[in-house]
Amino acid sequence: MPYDGTFNWEPSRRWVRGVRGGTTVVDSKAPVLVWGPDHPVPAYAFPISDVSGLTGASDLTVEGETSAGVVSTYPELPDHVSIAWFRYEGTVLDHWYEEEEEIFVHPRDPYKRVDPIPSSRHVRVEIGGRVVADTRNPVLLYETGLPTRYYVPPGDVDFALLEPTDSGTRCPYKGEASYWSLREPVEGVPADVAWAYHDPIPAAAGIKDHVAFYNEFVDIIVDGVKEDRPETVFSKR
């Protein structure tokens, strides 16, 4: 895959637009996906002619408001610019679209797969010895670089053990997630241990309203066999 600790790029045929307020700032049918040496997920670079509001070497002015230091250039792509998006504190543009679908957090990596697959496996989720979910109709979500996530139909989840939180996250491959914590805390189990996508993007429609739990902190038993808890970037939550 392109991310290997060096600078890599490749053309994309997707129509990409970036909007702020009532102004379309980026409108490009010739974007370039860029993987920087210290950036494992891709960014977009655009032909300079496809971006409006460029002021100075690294500033962007939209509707009379200037955002400083949000424009990047690459020696390898002298006629292109990139607009700050991922890991930037504050809002640069309000919405990004690929074709007519809104995308979140960062551009989707064409070398990363996210496959939600219906299953008839028997999946049981236990926390602190209590069964919080038990189903024979899970959706297994296979995502490159992460453990299999088991999405449980809401009717097979014991919500009496959970309470909703105000937390929310966005994923470029699934959409916007809502979270639950345990009503009665268990040592070693963090807040927001369970989540669901109530309005996932079309490619992840199969997990709509299903509830998943962090394999890293709960016991998941699949067809009678307890799975090992994986070590991932989420293990340090």
Tab-separated table of C-alpha atoms in Angstrom:
chain	number	residue	atom	x	y	z
A	1	MET	CA	0.000	0.000	0.000
A	2	PRO	CA	1.213	3.575	-0.579
A	3	TYR	CA	1.904	4.422	3.068
A	4	ASP	CA	5.406	3.108	3.727
A	5	GLY	CA	7.043	5.978	5.584
A	6	THR	CA	7.841	7.904	2.414
A	7	PHE	CA	5.910	10.401	0.299
A	8	ASN	CA	3.531	8.724	-2.146
A	9	TRP	CA	0.696	9.929	-4.333
A	10	GLU	CA	-1.689	8.716	-6.993
A	11	PRO	CA	-4.442	10.344	-9.072
A	12	SER	CA	-8.090	9.872	-8.145
A	13	ARG	CA	-11.057	10.053	-10.500
A	14	ARG	CA	-13.507	11.072	-7.776
A	15	TRP	CA	-15.255	14.438	-7.946
A	16	VAL	CA	-14.336	16.140	-4.672
A	17	ARG	CA	-15.847	19.310	-3.258
A	18	GLY	CA	-15.188	21.242	-0.066
A	19	VAL	CA	-17.721	23.752	1.228
A	20	ARG	CA	-17.680	26.458	3.873
A	21	GLY	CA	-20.901	28.263	4.658
A	22	GLY	CA	-22.458	29.051	1.300
A	23	THR	CA	-19.173	28.961	-0.618
A	24	THR	CA	-17.737	26.041	-2.554
A	25	VAL	CA	-14.011	26.421	-1.952
A	26	VAL	CA	-12.787	23.218	-3.608
A	27	ASP	CA	-14.340	21.782	-6.748
A	28	SER	CA	-12.080	19.231	-8.396
A	29	LYS	CA	-12.485	16.323	-10.773
A	30	ALA	CA	-8.746	15.735	-10.797
A	31	PRO	CA	-7.747	15.333	-7.137
A	32	VAL	CA	-4.631	13.498	-6.035
A	33	LEU	CA	-4.434	11.211	-3.008
A	34	VAL	CA	-1.317	11.923	-0.969
A	35	TRP	CA	0.315	9.802	1.733
A	36	GLY	CA	2.943	11.766	3.657
A	37	PRO	CA	5.910	10.131	5.389
A	38	ASP	CA	4.356	10.650	8.839
A	39	HIS	CA	0.693	10.440	7.826
A	40	PRO	CA	-0.700	6.891	7.511
A	41	VAL	CA	-4.075	7.998	6.124
A	42	PRO	CA	-4.380	9.861	2.821
A	43	ALA	CA	-5.002	13.539	2.217
A	44	TYR	CA	-6.228	15.189	-0.962
A	45	ALA	CA	-4.179	17.581	-3.052
A	46	PHE	CA	-5.909	19.627	-5.729
A	47	PRO	CA	-4.834	21.556	-8.811
A	48	ILE	CA	-4.451	25.171	-7.747
A	49	SER	CA	-7.065	26.186	-10.319
A	50	ASP	CA	-9.661	24.043	-8.494
A	51	VAL	CA	-9.342	25.946	-5.202
A	52	SER	CA	-10.690	29.444	-4.520
A	53	GLY	CA	-9.687	31.812	-1.745
A	54	LEU	CA	-5.957	31.126	-1.710
A	55	THR	CA	-4.198	34.081	-0.112
A	56	GLY	CA	-0.486	34.043	0.551
A	57	ALA	CA	1.575	30.897	0.619
A	58	SER	CA	-0.456	29.010	3.208
A	59	ASP	CA	-3.629	30.966	3.949
A	60	LEU	CA	-7.228	30.599	2.864
A	61	THR	CA	-9.807	33.407	2.856
A	62	VAL	CA	-13.474	32.453	2.639
A	63	GLU	CA	-16.402	34.852	3.079
A	64	GLY	CA	-14.085	37.503	4.485
A	65	GLU	CA	-12.493	35.249	7.102
A	66	THR	CA	-8.863	34.173	6.783
A	67	SER	CA	-7.570	30.849	8.123
A	68	ALA	CA	-3.798	31.021	8.446
A	69	GLY	CA	-1.483	28.106	7.817
A	70	VAL	CA	-4.123	25.739	6.444
A	71	VAL	CA	-2.743	25.347	2.913
A	72	SER	CA	0.099	22.940	2.215
A	73	THR	CA	2.211	22.347	-0.868
A	74	TYR	CA	4.429	19.451	-1.894
A	75	PRO	CA	7.707	19.699	-3.865
A	76	GLU	CA	6.656	16.581	-5.745
A	77	LEU	CA	3.369	18.228	-6.821
A	78	PRO	CA	4.273	21.873	-7.523
A	79	ASP	CA	0.937	22.755	-9.146
A	80	HIS	CA	-1.224	21.337	-6.346
A	81	VAL	CA	-2.285	22.411	-2.861
A	82	SER	CA	-3.777	20.559	0.078
A	83	ILE	CA	-6.276	22.059	2.539
A	84	ALA	CA	-5.961	21.185	6.242
A	85	TRP	CA	-8.530	18.616	7.199
A	86	PHE	CA	-7.331	15.725	9.314
A	87	ARG	CA	-5.817	16.448	12.758
A	88	TYR	CA	-6.429	20.176	12.389
A	89	GLU	CA	-7.780	22.035	15.422
A	90	GLY	CA	-10.714	24.132	14.327
A	91	THR	CA	-12.908	24.163	11.255
A	92	VAL	CA	-11.427	24.988	7.877
A	93	LEU	CA	-14.257	23.784	5.652
A	94	ASP	CA	-17.657	22.663	6.927
A	95	HIS	CA	-18.307	19.750	4.579
A	96	TRP	CA	-16.430	17.547	2.154
A	97	TYR	CA	-18.037	15.440	-0.577
A	98	GLU	CA	-16.948	12.680	-2.921
A	99	GLU	CA	-19.484	12.789	-5.738
A	100	GLU	CA	-22.758	13.353	-3.790
A	101	GLU	CA	-21.746	11.575	-0.577
A	102	GLU	CA	-20.404	13.468	2.410
A	103	ILE	CA	-17.134	12.154	3.821
A	104	PHE	CA	-15.715	12.634	7.291
A	105	VAL	CA	-12.349	12.860	9.061
A	106	HIS	CA	-10.133	12.126	6.042
A	107	PRO	CA	-10.399	10.792	2.475
A	108	ARG	CA	-11.189	7.109	2.252
A	109	ASP	CA	-8.141	5.013	1.501
A	110	PRO	CA	-8.671	2.872	-1.637
A	111	TYR	CA	-6.330	0.287	-0.106
A	112	LYS	CA	-8.468	-0.149	3.002
A	113	ARG	CA	-11.555	-2.399	3.027
A	114	VAL	CA	-14.518	-2.258	5.373
A	115	ASP	CA	-16.872	-5.191	4.807
A	116	PRO	CA	-20.016	-5.665	6.944
A	117	ILE	CA	-21.169	-9.264	6.445
A	118	PRO	CA	-24.326	-10.808	7.976
A	119	SER	CA	-23.618	-14.005	9.907
A	120	SER	CA	-25.361	-16.774	11.822
A	121	ARG	CA	-22.545	-17.212	14.332
A	122	HIS	CA	-23.512	-17.283	17.995
A	123	VAL	CA	-21.955	-14.206	19.560
A	124	ARG	CA	-22.145	-13.452	23.272
A	125	VAL	CA	-20.674	-10.347	24.898
A	126	GLU	CA	-19.846	-10.396	28.603
A	127	ILE	CA	-18.596	-7.583	30.812
A	128	GLY	CA	-17.577	-8.336	34.370
A	129	GLY	CA	-19.227	-11.735	34.084
A	130	ARG	CA	-22.612	-10.329	33.011
A	131	VAL	CA	-24.088	-11.008	29.588
A	132	VAL	CA	-24.748	-7.685	27.878
A	133	ALA	CA	-25.475	-9.047	24.383
A	134	ASP	CA	-26.352	-12.451	22.957
A	135	THR	CA	-27.220	-13.029	19.308
A	136	ARG	CA	-27.274	-15.531	16.481
A	137	ASN	CA	-27.758	-12.777	13.897
A	138	PRO	CA	-24.676	-10.578	14.133
A	139	VAL	CA	-23.108	-8.526	11.408
A	140	LEU	CA	-19.363	-9.093	11.319
A	141	LEU	CA	-17.415	-6.058	10.227
A	142	TYR	CA	-14.019	-6.794	8.708
A	143	GLU	CA	-11.858	-3.668	8.545
A	144	THR	CA	-8.283	-3.634	7.317
A	145	GLY	CA	-5.866	-3.352	10.220
A	146	LEU	CA	-8.460	-3.819	12.991
A	147	PRO	CA	-9.947	-6.833	14.771
A	148	THR	CA	-13.302	-8.142	13.611
A	149	ARG	CA	-16.065	-6.091	15.203
A	150	TYR	CA	-19.270	-7.912	16.104
A	151	TYR	CA	-22.354	-5.762	15.532
A	152	VAL	CA	-25.347	-7.040	17.498
A	153	PRO	CA	-28.990	-6.310	16.601
A	154	PRO	CA	-30.466	-3.921	19.199
A	155	GLY	CA	-33.080	-6.474	20.229
A	156	ASP	CA	-30.292	-8.776	21.406
A	157	VAL	CA	-28.601	-6.173	23.638
A	158	ASP	CA	-29.420	-5.711	27.336
A	159	PHE	CA	-29.696	-1.932	27.419
A	160	ALA	CA	-30.575	-2.099	31.130
A	161	LEU	CA	-26.826	-2.494	31.674
A	162	LEU	CA	-25.930	0.475	29.467
A	163	GLU	CA	-26.547	4.192	29.467
A	164	PRO	CA	-26.185	6.513	26.479
A	165	THR	CA	-23.526	9.213	26.557
A	166	ASP	CA	-23.081	12.479	24.715
A	167	SER	CA	-19.980	11.197	22.948
A	168	GLY	CA	-19.801	10.993	19.186
A	169	THR	CA	-17.190	10.204	16.584
A	170	ARG	CA	-16.981	10.214	12.820
A	171	CYS	CA	-15.525	7.550	10.588
A	172	PRO	CA	-14.872	8.011	6.844
A	173	TYR	CA	-15.874	4.389	6.215
A	174	LYS	CA	-18.996	4.112	8.392
A	175	GLY	CA	-20.385	7.525	9.330
A	176	GLU	CA	-21.259	9.072	12.714
A	177	ALA	CA	-21.322	6.923	15.852
A	178	SER	CA	-23.188	7.276	19.150
A	179	TYR	CA	-21.971	5.651	22.376
A	180	TRP	CA	-22.994	3.888	25.578
A	181	SER	CA	-21.162	3.353	28.860
A	182	LEU	CA	-21.897	0.815	31.586
A	183	ARG	CA	-24.496	1.954	34.113
A	184	GLU	CA	-22.415	0.290	36.816
A	185	PRO	CA	-18.696	0.807	36.098
A	186	VAL	CA	-16.434	-2.243	35.941
A	187	GLU	CA	-12.732	-1.937	36.661
A	188	GLY	CA	-10.689	-1.922	33.484
A	189	VAL	CA	-13.653	-1.065	31.249
A	190	PRO	CA	-13.576	2.550	29.977
A	191	ALA	CA	-16.502	4.807	29.249
A	192	ASP	CA	-18.046	4.647	25.775
A	193	VAL	CA	-17.376	0.929	25.506
A	194	ALA	CA	-20.240	0.341	23.051
A	195	TRP	CA	-21.374	2.212	19.970
A	196	ALA	CA	-23.767	2.178	17.033
A	197	TYR	CA	-24.218	3.926	13.710
A	198	HIS	CA	-27.836	5.043	13.415
A	199	ASP	CA	-27.379	6.548	9.970
A	200	PRO	CA	-24.331	4.875	8.412
A	201	ILE	CA	-23.047	5.688	4.967
A	202	PRO	CA	-24.548	3.459	2.240
A	203	ALA	CA	-21.511	1.159	2.053
A	204	ALA	CA	-21.999	0.261	5.737
A	205	ALA	CA	-25.809	0.098	5.732
A	206	GLY	CA	-25.748	-3.440	7.140
A	207	ILE	CA	-24.676	-2.231	10.589
A	208	LYS	CA	-27.448	0.356	10.983
A	209	ASP	CA	-28.558	0.544	14.648
A	210	HIS	CA	-26.484	-2.549	15.546
A	211	VAL	CA	-24.331	-2.283	18.665
A	212	ALA	CA	-20.635	-3.148	18.803
A	213	PHE	CA	-18.305	-3.395	21.788
A	214	TYR	CA	-14.584	-2.838	22.071
A	215	ASN	CA	-13.037	-6.315	21.849
A	216	GLU	CA	-10.108	-4.789	23.713
A	217	PHE	CA	-12.092	-4.481	26.989
A	218	VAL	CA	-14.918	-7.027	26.968
A	219	ASP	CA	-15.211	-10.783	26.665
A	220	ILE	CA	-16.556	-11.913	23.305
A	221	ILE	CA	-17.511	-15.566	22.930
A	222	VAL	CA	-18.043	-16.748	19.364
A	223	ASP	CA	-19.586	-20.187	18.833
A	224	GLY	CA	-18.614	-21.105	22.368
A	225	VAL	CA	-14.982	-19.998	22.122
A	226	LYS	CA	-13.811	-16.899	24.001
A	227	GLU	CA	-11.690	-14.669	21.816
A	228	ASP	CA	-8.401	-13.175	22.940
A	229	ARG	CA	-8.513	-9.474	23.636
A	230	PRO	CA	-6.550	-7.748	20.879
A	231	GLU	CA	-3.956	-5.026	21.335
A	232	THR	CA	-4.822	-2.070	19.114
A	233	VAL	CA	-4.601	1.707	19.045
A	234	PHE	CA	-7.807	1.676	21.108
A	235	SER	CA	-6.288	-0.360	23.948
A	236	LYS	CA	-4.946	2.810	25.582
A	237	ARG	CA	-8.316	4.562	25.859
